[in-house]
Amino acid sequence: MAKIKSVVNAAEYLSLGISIVVAIAIGVGLGFWLKSISGYDIFIFVGLAFGIAAAVLNVYKAYKNQLKSMDELKDENRYKPQNFDDEDDE
């Protein structure tokens, strides 16, 4: 069961990396498309800027999701610090 959970977690991180690349590629693609329609080269950079903004938004959403997950784990008893008394009573 633990092996499956680690594979799922790895897939989540992999999908974040892929979503960053895809967001930037879509932005640049739209920039090239707008350049071909209008003839202005600036649209490539505008598309790149939108792609980077979308990638940053994806990272922010993943960060917020991780914070929510950590807050849920914080309340579990197995992750709370326990007090062990190692003092000798001599």
PDB file of N, CA and C in Angstrom:
ATOM      1  N   MET A   1       0.827  -1.193   0.000  1.00  0.00           N
ATOM      2  CA  MET A   1       0.000   0.000   0.000  1.00  0.00           C
ATOM      3  C   MET A   1       0.866   1.250   0.000  1.00  0.00           C
ATOM      4  N   ALA A   2       1.973   1.227   0.742  1.00  0.00           N
ATOM      5  CA  ALA A   2       2.852   2.389   0.809  1.00  0.00           C
ATOM      6  C   ALA A   2       3.515   2.650  -0.542  1.00  0.00           C
ATOM      7  N   LYS A   3       3.792   1.582  -1.283  1.00  0.00           N
ATOM      8  CA  LYS A   3       4.421   1.738  -2.593  1.00  0.00           C
ATOM      9  C   LYS A   3       3.473   2.444  -3.563  1.00  0.00           C
ATOM     10  N   ILE A   4       2.215   2.112  -3.507  1.00  0.00           N
ATOM     11  CA  ILE A   4       1.226   2.748  -4.377  1.00  0.00           C
ATOM     12  C   ILE A   4       1.092   4.222  -4.031  1.00  0.00           C
ATOM     13  N   LYS A   5       1.112   4.523  -2.746  1.00  0.00           N
ATOM     14  CA  LYS A   5       0.995   5.919  -2.313  1.00  0.00           C
ATOM     15  C   LYS A   5       2.185   6.740  -2.797  1.00  0.00           C
ATOM     16  N   SER A   6       3.380   6.166  -2.762  1.00  0.00           N
ATOM     17  CA  SER A   6       4.558   6.895  -3.234  1.00  0.00           C
ATOM     18  C   SER A   6       4.504   7.113  -4.741  1.00  0.00           C
ATOM     19  N   VAL A   7       3.959   6.166  -5.476  1.00  0.00           N
ATOM     20  CA  VAL A   7       3.811   6.327  -6.924  1.00  0.00           C
ATOM     21  C   VAL A   7       2.811   7.436  -7.239  1.00  0.00           C
ATOM     22  N   VAL A   8       1.730   7.501  -6.492  1.00  0.00           N
ATOM     23  CA  VAL A   8       0.724   8.546  -6.703  1.00  0.00           C
ATOM     24  C   VAL A   8       1.317   9.915  -6.378  1.00  0.00           C
ATOM     25  N   ASN A   9       2.072  10.013  -5.290  1.00  0.00           N
ATOM     26  CA  ASN A   9       2.706  11.282  -4.947  1.00  0.00           C
ATOM     27  C   ASN A   9       3.711  11.702  -6.015  1.00  0.00           C
ATOM     28  N   ALA A  10       4.472  10.770  -6.530  1.00  0.00           N
ATOM     29  CA  ALA A  10       5.433  11.084  -7.588  1.00  0.00           C
ATOM     30  C   ALA A  10       4.716  11.548  -8.847  1.00  0.00           C
ATOM     31  N   ALA A  11       3.579  10.938  -9.154  1.00  0.00           N
ATOM     32  CA  ALA A  11       2.811  11.345 -10.336  1.00  0.00           C
ATOM     33  C   ALA A  11       2.263  12.759 -10.187  1.00  0.00           C
ATOM     34  N   GLU A  12       1.905  13.147  -8.959  1.00  0.00           N
ATOM     35  CA  GLU A  12       1.433  14.516  -8.732  1.00  0.00           C
ATOM     36  C   GLU A  12       2.541  15.515  -9.018  1.00  0.00           C
ATOM     37  N   TYR A  13       3.757  15.226  -8.560  1.00  0.00           N
ATOM     38  CA  TYR A  13       4.867  16.141  -8.814  1.00  0.00           C
ATOM     39  C   TYR A  13       5.236  16.146 -10.292  1.00  0.00           C
ATOM     40  N   LEU A  14       5.158  15.016 -10.943  1.00  0.00           N
ATOM     41  CA  LEU A  14       5.443  14.942 -12.370  1.00  0.00           C
ATOM     42  C   LEU A  14       4.412  15.732 -13.150  1.00  0.00           C
ATOM     43  N   SER A  15       3.161  15.640 -12.754  1.00  0.00           N
ATOM     44  CA  SER A  15       2.131  16.383 -13.465  1.00  0.00           C
ATOM     45  C   SER A  15       2.305  17.879 -13.270  1.00  0.00           C
ATOM     46  N   LEU A  16       2.863  18.304 -12.141  1.00  0.00           N
ATOM     47  CA  LEU A  16       3.141  19.729 -11.947  1.00  0.00           C
ATOM     48  C   LEU A  16       4.206  20.193 -12.931  1.00  0.00           C
ATOM     49  N   GLY A  17       5.248  19.425 -13.093  1.00  0.00           N
ATOM     50  CA  GLY A  17       6.299  19.780 -14.058  1.00  0.00           C
ATOM     51  C   GLY A  17       5.789  19.814 -15.475  1.00  0.00           C
ATOM     52  N   ILE A  18       4.969  18.832 -15.816  1.00  0.00           N
ATOM     53  CA  ILE A  18       4.406  18.798 -17.164  1.00  0.00           C
ATOM     54  C   ILE A  18       3.457  19.966 -17.388  1.00  0.00           C
ATOM     55  N   SER A  19       2.690  20.328 -16.369  1.00  0.00           N
ATOM     56  CA  SER A  19       1.748  21.442 -16.529  1.00  0.00           C
ATOM     57  C   SER A  19       2.484  22.766 -16.718  1.00  0.00           C
ATOM     58  N   ILE A  20       3.660  22.911 -16.111  1.00  0.00           N
ATOM     59  CA  ILE A  20       4.451  24.125 -16.315  1.00  0.00           C
ATOM     60  C   ILE A  20       4.904  24.218 -17.770  1.00  0.00           C
ATOM     61  N   VAL A  21       5.425  23.130 -18.284  1.00  0.00           N
ATOM     62  CA  VAL A  21       5.898  23.116 -19.669  1.00  0.00           C
ATOM     63  C   VAL A  21       4.749  23.332 -20.643  1.00  0.00           C
ATOM     64  N   VAL A  22       3.633  22.683 -20.401  1.00  0.00           N
ATOM     65  CA  VAL A  22       2.486  22.812 -21.299  1.00  0.00           C
ATOM     66  C   VAL A  22       1.917  24.227 -21.269  1.00  0.00           C
ATOM     67  N   ALA A  23       1.854  24.843 -20.095  1.00  0.00           N
ATOM     68  CA  ALA A  23       1.328  26.206 -19.996  1.00  0.00           C
ATOM     69  C   ALA A  23       2.192  27.176 -20.797  1.00  0.00           C
ATOM     70  N   ILE A  24       3.506  27.055 -20.674  1.00  0.00           N
ATOM     71  CA  ILE A  24       4.395  27.948 -21.416  1.00  0.00           C
ATOM     72  C   ILE A  24       4.316  27.667 -22.915  1.00  0.00           C
ATOM     73  N   ALA A  25       4.235  26.382 -23.289  1.00  0.00           N
ATOM     74  CA  ALA A  25       4.136  26.034 -24.714  1.00  0.00           C
ATOM     75  C   ALA A  25       2.838  26.558 -25.330  1.00  0.00           C
ATOM     76  N   ILE A  26       1.745  26.460 -24.603  1.00  0.00           N
ATOM     77  CA  ILE A  26       0.470  26.983 -25.119  1.00  0.00           C
ATOM     78  C   ILE A  26       0.541  28.496 -25.267  1.00  0.00           C
ATOM     79  N   GLY A  27       1.137  29.163 -24.295  1.00  0.00           N
ATOM     80  CA  GLY A  27       1.278  30.614 -24.382  1.00  0.00           C
ATOM     81  C   GLY A  27       2.108  31.041 -25.581  1.00  0.00           C
ATOM     82  N   VAL A  28       3.238  30.375 -25.788  1.00  0.00           N
ATOM     83  CA  VAL A  28       4.084  30.703 -26.943  1.00  0.00           C
ATOM     84  C   VAL A  28       3.364  30.353 -28.243  1.00  0.00           C
ATOM     85  N   GLY A  29       2.657  29.237 -28.255  1.00  0.00           N
ATOM     86  CA  GLY A  29       1.897  28.864 -29.454  1.00  0.00           C
ATOM     87  C   GLY A  29       0.837  29.892 -29.809  1.00  0.00           C
ATOM     88  N   LEU A  30       0.127  30.379 -28.796  1.00  0.00           N
ATOM     89  CA  LEU A  30      -0.856  31.431 -29.054  1.00  0.00           C
ATOM     90  C   LEU A  30      -0.177  32.711 -29.527  1.00  0.00           C
ATOM     91  N   GLY A  31       1.008  32.986 -28.982  1.00  0.00           N
ATOM     92  CA  GLY A  31       1.761  34.156 -29.430  1.00  0.00           C
ATOM     93  C   GLY A  31       2.156  34.051 -30.885  1.00  0.00           C
ATOM     94  N   PHE A  32       2.634  32.879 -31.302  1.00  0.00           N
ATOM     95  CA  PHE A  32       2.975  32.671 -32.716  1.00  0.00           C
ATOM     96  C   PHE A  32       1.737  32.772 -33.610  1.00  0.00           C
ATOM     97  N   TRP A  33       0.632  32.242 -33.127  1.00  0.00           N
ATOM     98  CA  TRP A  33      -0.605  32.306 -33.912  1.00  0.00           C
ATOM     99  C   TRP A  33      -1.057  33.755 -34.085  1.00  0.00           C
ATOM    100  N   LEU A  34      -1.021  34.525 -32.996  1.00  0.00           N
ATOM    101  CA  LEU A  34      -1.393  35.939 -33.091  1.00  0.00           C
ATOM    102  C   LEU A  34      -0.417  36.716 -33.967  1.00  0.00           C
ATOM    103  N   LYS A  35       0.870  36.345 -33.950  1.00  0.00           N
ATOM    104  CA  LYS A  35       1.860  36.983 -34.815  1.00  0.00           C
ATOM    105  C   LYS A  35       1.562  36.696 -36.280  1.00  0.00           C
ATOM    106  N   SER A  36       1.168  35.449 -36.550  1.00  0.00           N
ATOM    107  CA  SER A  36       0.872  35.109 -37.948  1.00  0.00           C
ATOM    108  C   SER A  36      -0.367  35.845 -38.456  1.00  0.00           C
ATOM    109  N   ILE A  37      -1.298  36.132 -37.566  1.00  0.00           N
ATOM    110  CA  ILE A  37      -2.503  36.861 -37.969  1.00  0.00           C
ATOM    111  C   ILE A  37      -2.203  38.346 -38.141  1.00  0.00           C
ATOM    112  N   SER A  38      -1.489  38.926 -37.151  1.00  0.00           N
ATOM    113  CA  SER A  38      -1.319  40.375 -37.149  1.00  0.00           C
ATOM    114  C   SER A  38       0.000  40.843 -37.763  1.00  0.00           C
ATOM    115  N   GLY A  39       1.034  40.023 -37.689  1.00  0.00           N
ATOM    116  CA  GLY A  39       2.337  40.421 -38.212  1.00  0.00           C
ATOM    117  C   GLY A  39       3.214  41.125 -37.185  1.00  0.00           C
ATOM    118  N   TYR A  40       2.725  41.333 -35.976  1.00  0.00           N
ATOM    119  CA  TYR A  40       3.506  41.981 -34.923  1.00  0.00           C
ATOM    120  C   TYR A  40       4.252  40.928 -34.112  1.00  0.00           C
ATOM    121  N   ASP A  41       5.573  41.127 -33.995  1.00  0.00           N
ATOM    122  CA  ASP A  41       6.397  40.167 -33.265  1.00  0.00           C
ATOM    123  C   ASP A  41       6.165  40.214 -31.756  1.00  0.00           C
ATOM    124  N   ILE A  42       5.630  41.283 -31.269  1.00  0.00           N
ATOM    125  CA  ILE A  42       5.436  41.443 -29.827  1.00  0.00           C
ATOM    126  C   ILE A  42       4.484  40.398 -29.253  1.00  0.00           C
ATOM    127  N   PHE A  43       3.612  39.855 -30.090  1.00  0.00           N
ATOM    128  CA  PHE A  43       2.646  38.871 -29.603  1.00  0.00           C
ATOM    129  C   PHE A  43       3.315  37.580 -29.127  1.00  0.00           C
ATOM    130  N   ILE A  44       4.491  37.281 -29.660  1.00  0.00           N
ATOM    131  CA  ILE A  44       5.221  36.098 -29.176  1.00  0.00           C
ATOM    132  C   ILE A  44       5.588  36.300 -27.706  1.00  0.00           C
ATOM    133  N   PHE A  45       6.070  37.497 -27.385  1.00  0.00           N
ATOM    134  CA  PHE A  45       6.457  37.782 -26.000  1.00  0.00           C
ATOM    135  C   PHE A  45       5.240  37.904 -25.087  1.00  0.00           C
ATOM    136  N   VAL A  46       4.160  38.418 -25.623  1.00  0.00           N
ATOM    137  CA  VAL A  46       2.925  38.496 -24.834  1.00  0.00           C
ATOM    138  C   VAL A  46       2.434  37.083 -24.513  1.00  0.00           C
ATOM    139  N   GLY A  47       2.467  36.203 -25.513  1.00  0.00           N
ATOM    140  CA  GLY A  47       2.072  34.812 -25.290  1.00  0.00           C
ATOM    141  C   GLY A  47       2.988  34.124 -24.290  1.00  0.00           C
ATOM    142  N   LEU A  48       4.296  34.406 -24.388  1.00  0.00           N
ATOM    143  CA  LEU A  48       5.246  33.840 -23.424  1.00  0.00           C
ATOM    144  C   LEU A  48       4.944  34.334 -22.010  1.00  0.00           C
ATOM    145  N   ALA A  49       4.616  35.613 -21.890  1.00  0.00           N
ATOM    146  CA  ALA A  49       4.291  36.171 -20.575  1.00  0.00           C
ATOM    147  C   ALA A  49       3.036  35.515 -20.000  1.00  0.00           C
ATOM    148  N   PHE A  50       2.020  35.319 -20.843  1.00  0.00           N
ATOM    149  CA  PHE A  50       0.813  34.641 -20.360  1.00  0.00           C
ATOM    150  C   PHE A  50       1.098  33.192 -19.988  1.00  0.00           C
ATOM    151  N   GLY A  51       1.953  32.525 -20.739  1.00  0.00           N
ATOM    152  CA  GLY A  51       2.321  31.147 -20.415  1.00  0.00           C
ATOM    153  C   GLY A  51       3.057  31.048 -19.094  1.00  0.00           C
ATOM    154  N   ILE A  52       3.982  31.969 -18.865  1.00  0.00           N
ATOM    155  CA  ILE A  52       4.721  31.979 -17.598  1.00  0.00           C
ATOM    156  C   ILE A  52       3.775  32.291 -16.442  1.00  0.00           C
ATOM    157  N   ALA A  53       2.857  33.226 -16.659  1.00  0.00           N
ATOM    158  CA  ALA A  53       1.878  33.549 -15.611  1.00  0.00           C
ATOM    159  C   ALA A  53       1.008  32.336 -15.285  1.00  0.00           C
ATOM    160  N   ALA A  54       0.605  31.591 -16.300  1.00  0.00           N
ATOM    161  CA  ALA A  54      -0.198  30.387 -16.066  1.00  0.00           C
ATOM    162  C   ALA A  54       0.617  29.326 -15.330  1.00  0.00           C
ATOM    163  N   ALA A  55       1.906  29.213 -15.651  1.00  0.00           N
ATOM    164  CA  ALA A  55       2.765  28.247 -14.967  1.00  0.00           C
ATOM    165  C   ALA A  55       2.934  28.621 -13.502  1.00  0.00           C
ATOM    166  N   VAL A  56       3.115  29.904 -13.221  1.00  0.00           N
ATOM    167  CA  VAL A  56       3.245  30.361 -11.836  1.00  0.00           C
ATOM    168  C   VAL A  56       1.946  30.093 -11.079  1.00  0.00           C
ATOM    169  N   LEU A  57       0.821  30.295 -11.736  1.00  0.00           N
ATOM    170  CA  LEU A  57      -0.466  30.011 -11.105  1.00  0.00           C
ATOM    171  C   LEU A  57      -0.600  28.522 -10.778  1.00  0.00           C
ATOM    172  N   ASN A  58      -0.130  27.653 -11.663  1.00  0.00           N
ATOM    173  CA  ASN A  58      -0.165  26.216 -11.395  1.00  0.00           C
ATOM    174  C   ASN A  58       0.692  25.855 -10.185  1.00  0.00           C
ATOM    175  N   VAL A  59       1.872  26.460 -10.077  1.00  0.00           N
ATOM    176  CA  VAL A  59       2.744  26.197  -8.936  1.00  0.00           C
ATOM    177  C   VAL A  59       2.101  26.704  -7.654  1.00  0.00           C
ATOM    178  N   TYR A  60       1.473  27.880  -7.705  1.00  0.00           N
ATOM    179  CA  TYR A  60       0.801  28.429  -6.528  1.00  0.00           C
ATOM    180  C   TYR A  60      -0.339  27.527  -6.070  1.00  0.00           C
ATOM    181  N   LYS A  61      -1.119  27.016  -7.018  1.00  0.00           N
ATOM    182  CA  LYS A  61      -2.217  26.110  -6.654  1.00  0.00           C
ATOM    183  C   LYS A  61      -1.688  24.829  -6.021  1.00  0.00           C
ATOM    184  N   ALA A  62      -0.588  24.302  -6.547  1.00  0.00           N
ATOM    185  CA  ALA A  62       0.008  23.095  -5.970  1.00  0.00           C
ATOM    186  C   ALA A  62       0.544  23.376  -4.568  1.00  0.00           C
ATOM    187  N   TYR A  63       1.118  24.562  -4.374  1.00  0.00           N
ATOM    188  CA  TYR A  63       1.614  24.958  -3.061  1.00  0.00           C
ATOM    189  C   TYR A  63       0.480  25.043  -2.051  1.00  0.00           C
ATOM    190  N   LYS A  64      -0.615  25.677  -2.431  1.00  0.00           N
ATOM    191  CA  LYS A  64      -1.765  25.782  -1.534  1.00  0.00           C
ATOM    192  C   LYS A  64      -2.333  24.404  -1.208  1.00  0.00           C
ATOM    193  N   ASN A  65      -2.338  23.509  -2.190  1.00  0.00           N
ATOM    194  CA  ASN A  65      -2.822  22.149  -1.970  1.00  0.00           C
ATOM    195  C   ASN A  65      -1.926  21.415  -0.979  1.00  0.00           C
ATOM    196  N   GLN A  66      -0.604  21.616  -1.077  1.00  0.00           N
ATOM    197  CA  GLN A  66       0.320  20.989  -0.138  1.00  0.00           C
ATOM    198  C   GLN A  66       0.130  21.540   1.272  1.00  0.00           C
ATOM    199  N   LEU A  67      -0.087  22.842   1.394  1.00  0.00           N
ATOM    200  CA  LEU A  67      -0.333  23.422   2.715  1.00  0.00           C
ATOM    201  C   LEU A  67      -1.583  22.840   3.350  1.00  0.00           C
ATOM    202  N   LYS A  68      -2.626  22.685   2.544  1.00  0.00           N
ATOM    203  CA  LYS A  68      -3.867  22.099   3.049  1.00  0.00           C
ATOM    204  C   LYS A  68      -3.641  20.664   3.504  1.00  0.00           C
ATOM    205  N   SER A  69      -2.853  19.925   2.746  1.00  0.00           N
ATOM    206  CA  SER A  69      -2.542  18.548   3.104  1.00  0.00           C
ATOM    207  C   SER A  69      -1.731  18.482   4.397  1.00  0.00           C
ATOM    208  N   MET A  70      -0.780  19.393   4.546  1.00  0.00           N
ATOM    209  CA  MET A  70       0.024  19.414   5.772  1.00  0.00           C
ATOM    210  C   MET A  70      -0.810  19.820   6.981  1.00  0.00           C
ATOM    211  N   ASP A  71      -1.748  20.721   6.798  1.00  0.00           N
ATOM    212  CA  ASP A  71      -2.616  21.105   7.910  1.00  0.00           C
ATOM    213  C   ASP A  71      -3.490  19.943   8.360  1.00  0.00           C
ATOM    214  N   GLU A  72      -3.908  19.102   7.422  1.00  0.00           N
ATOM    215  CA  GLU A  72      -4.697  17.928   7.793  1.00  0.00           C
ATOM    216  C   GLU A  72      -3.842  16.932   8.569  1.00  0.00           C
ATOM    217  N   LEU A  73      -2.578  16.784   8.185  1.00  0.00           N
ATOM    218  CA  LEU A  73      -1.693  15.852   8.882  1.00  0.00           C
ATOM    219  C   LEU A  73      -1.307  16.358  10.264  1.00  0.00           C
ATOM    220  N   LYS A  74      -1.320  17.666  10.439  1.00  0.00           N
ATOM    221  CA  LYS A  74      -0.926  18.262  11.712  1.00  0.00           C
ATOM    222  C   LYS A  74      -1.831  17.792  12.851  1.00  0.00           C
ATOM    223  N   ASP A  75      -3.095  17.534  12.554  1.00  0.00           N
ATOM    224  CA  ASP A  75      -4.052  17.159  13.586  1.00  0.00           C
ATOM    225  C   ASP A  75      -4.042  15.676  13.927  1.00  0.00           C
ATOM    226  N   GLU A  76      -3.307  14.866  13.179  1.00  0.00           N
ATOM    227  CA  GLU A  76      -3.260  13.435  13.475  1.00  0.00           C
ATOM    228  C   GLU A  76      -2.348  13.186  14.675  1.00  0.00           C
ATOM    229  N   ASN A  77      -2.762  12.242  15.503  1.00  0.00           N
ATOM    230  CA  ASN A  77      -2.023  11.949  16.740  1.00  0.00           C
ATOM    231  C   ASN A  77      -0.637  11.378  16.478  1.00  0.00           C
ATOM    232  N   ARG A  78      -0.477  10.634  15.432  1.00  0.00           N
ATOM    233  CA  ARG A  78       0.817   9.992  15.208  1.00  0.00           C
ATOM    234  C   ARG A  78       1.905  10.996  14.824  1.00  0.00           C
ATOM    235  N   TYR A  79       1.529  12.206  14.426  1.00  0.00           N
ATOM    236  CA  TYR A  79       2.519  13.222  14.070  1.00  0.00           C
ATOM    237  C   TYR A  79       2.721  14.272  15.159  1.00  0.00           C
ATOM    238  N   LYS A  80       1.996  14.174  16.242  1.00  0.00           N
ATOM    239  CA  LYS A  80       2.163  15.119  17.339  1.00  0.00           C
ATOM    240  C   LYS A  80       3.371  14.716  18.181  1.00  0.00           C
ATOM    241  N   PRO A  81       4.099  15.694  18.704  1.00  0.00           N
ATOM    242  CA  PRO A  81       5.263  15.352  19.535  1.00  0.00           C
ATOM    243  C   PRO A  81       4.823  14.691  20.837  1.00  0.00           C
ATOM    244  N   GLN A  82       5.586  13.712  21.242  1.00  0.00           N
ATOM    245  CA  GLN A  82       5.268  13.005  22.475  1.00  0.00           C
ATOM    246  C   GLN A  82       6.361  13.264  23.494  1.00  0.00           C
ATOM    247  N   ASN A  83       5.968  13.357  24.718  1.00  0.00           N
ATOM    248  CA  ASN A  83       6.919  13.606  25.795  1.00  0.00           C
ATOM    249  C   ASN A  83       7.370  12.277  26.385  1.00  0.00           C
ATOM    250  N   PHE A  84       8.665  12.017  26.260  1.00  0.00           N
ATOM    251  CA  PHE A  84       9.241  10.826  26.870  1.00  0.00           C
ATOM    252  C   PHE A  84      10.054  11.255  28.068  1.00  0.00           C
ATOM    253  N   ASP A  85       9.822  10.607  29.175  1.00  0.00           N
ATOM    254  CA  ASP A  85      10.533  10.933  30.400  1.00  0.00           C
ATOM    255  C   ASP A  85      11.700   9.971  30.549  1.00  0.00           C
ATOM    256  N   ASP A  86      12.912  10.430  30.245  1.00  0.00           N
ATOM    257  CA  ASP A  86      14.093   9.571  30.348  1.00  0.00           C
ATOM    258  C   ASP A  86      14.880   9.835  31.626  1.00  0.00           C
ATOM    259  N   GLU A  87      14.316  10.605  32.511  1.00  0.00           N
ATOM    260  CA  GLU A  87      15.040  10.916  33.745  1.00  0.00           C
ATOM    261  C   GLU A  87      15.018   9.715  34.700  1.00  0.00           C
ATOM    262  N   ASP A  88      16.136   9.506  35.317  1.00  0.00           N
ATOM    263  CA  ASP A  88      16.209   8.442  36.330  1.00  0.00           C
ATOM    264  C   ASP A  88      15.706   8.986  37.657  1.00  0.00           C
ATOM    265  N   ASP A  89      14.920   8.219  38.350  1.00  0.00           N
ATOM    266  CA  ASP A  89      14.350   8.650  39.631  1.00  0.00           C
ATOM    267  C   ASP A  89      15.178   8.127  40.794  1.00  0.00           C
ATOM    268  N   GLU A  90      16.446   8.357  40.787  1.00  0.00           N
ATOM    269  CA  GLU A  90      17.321   7.858  41.857  1.00  0.00           C
ATOM    270  C   GLU A  90      17.601   8.891  42.883  1.00  0.00           C
TER     271      GLU A  90
END
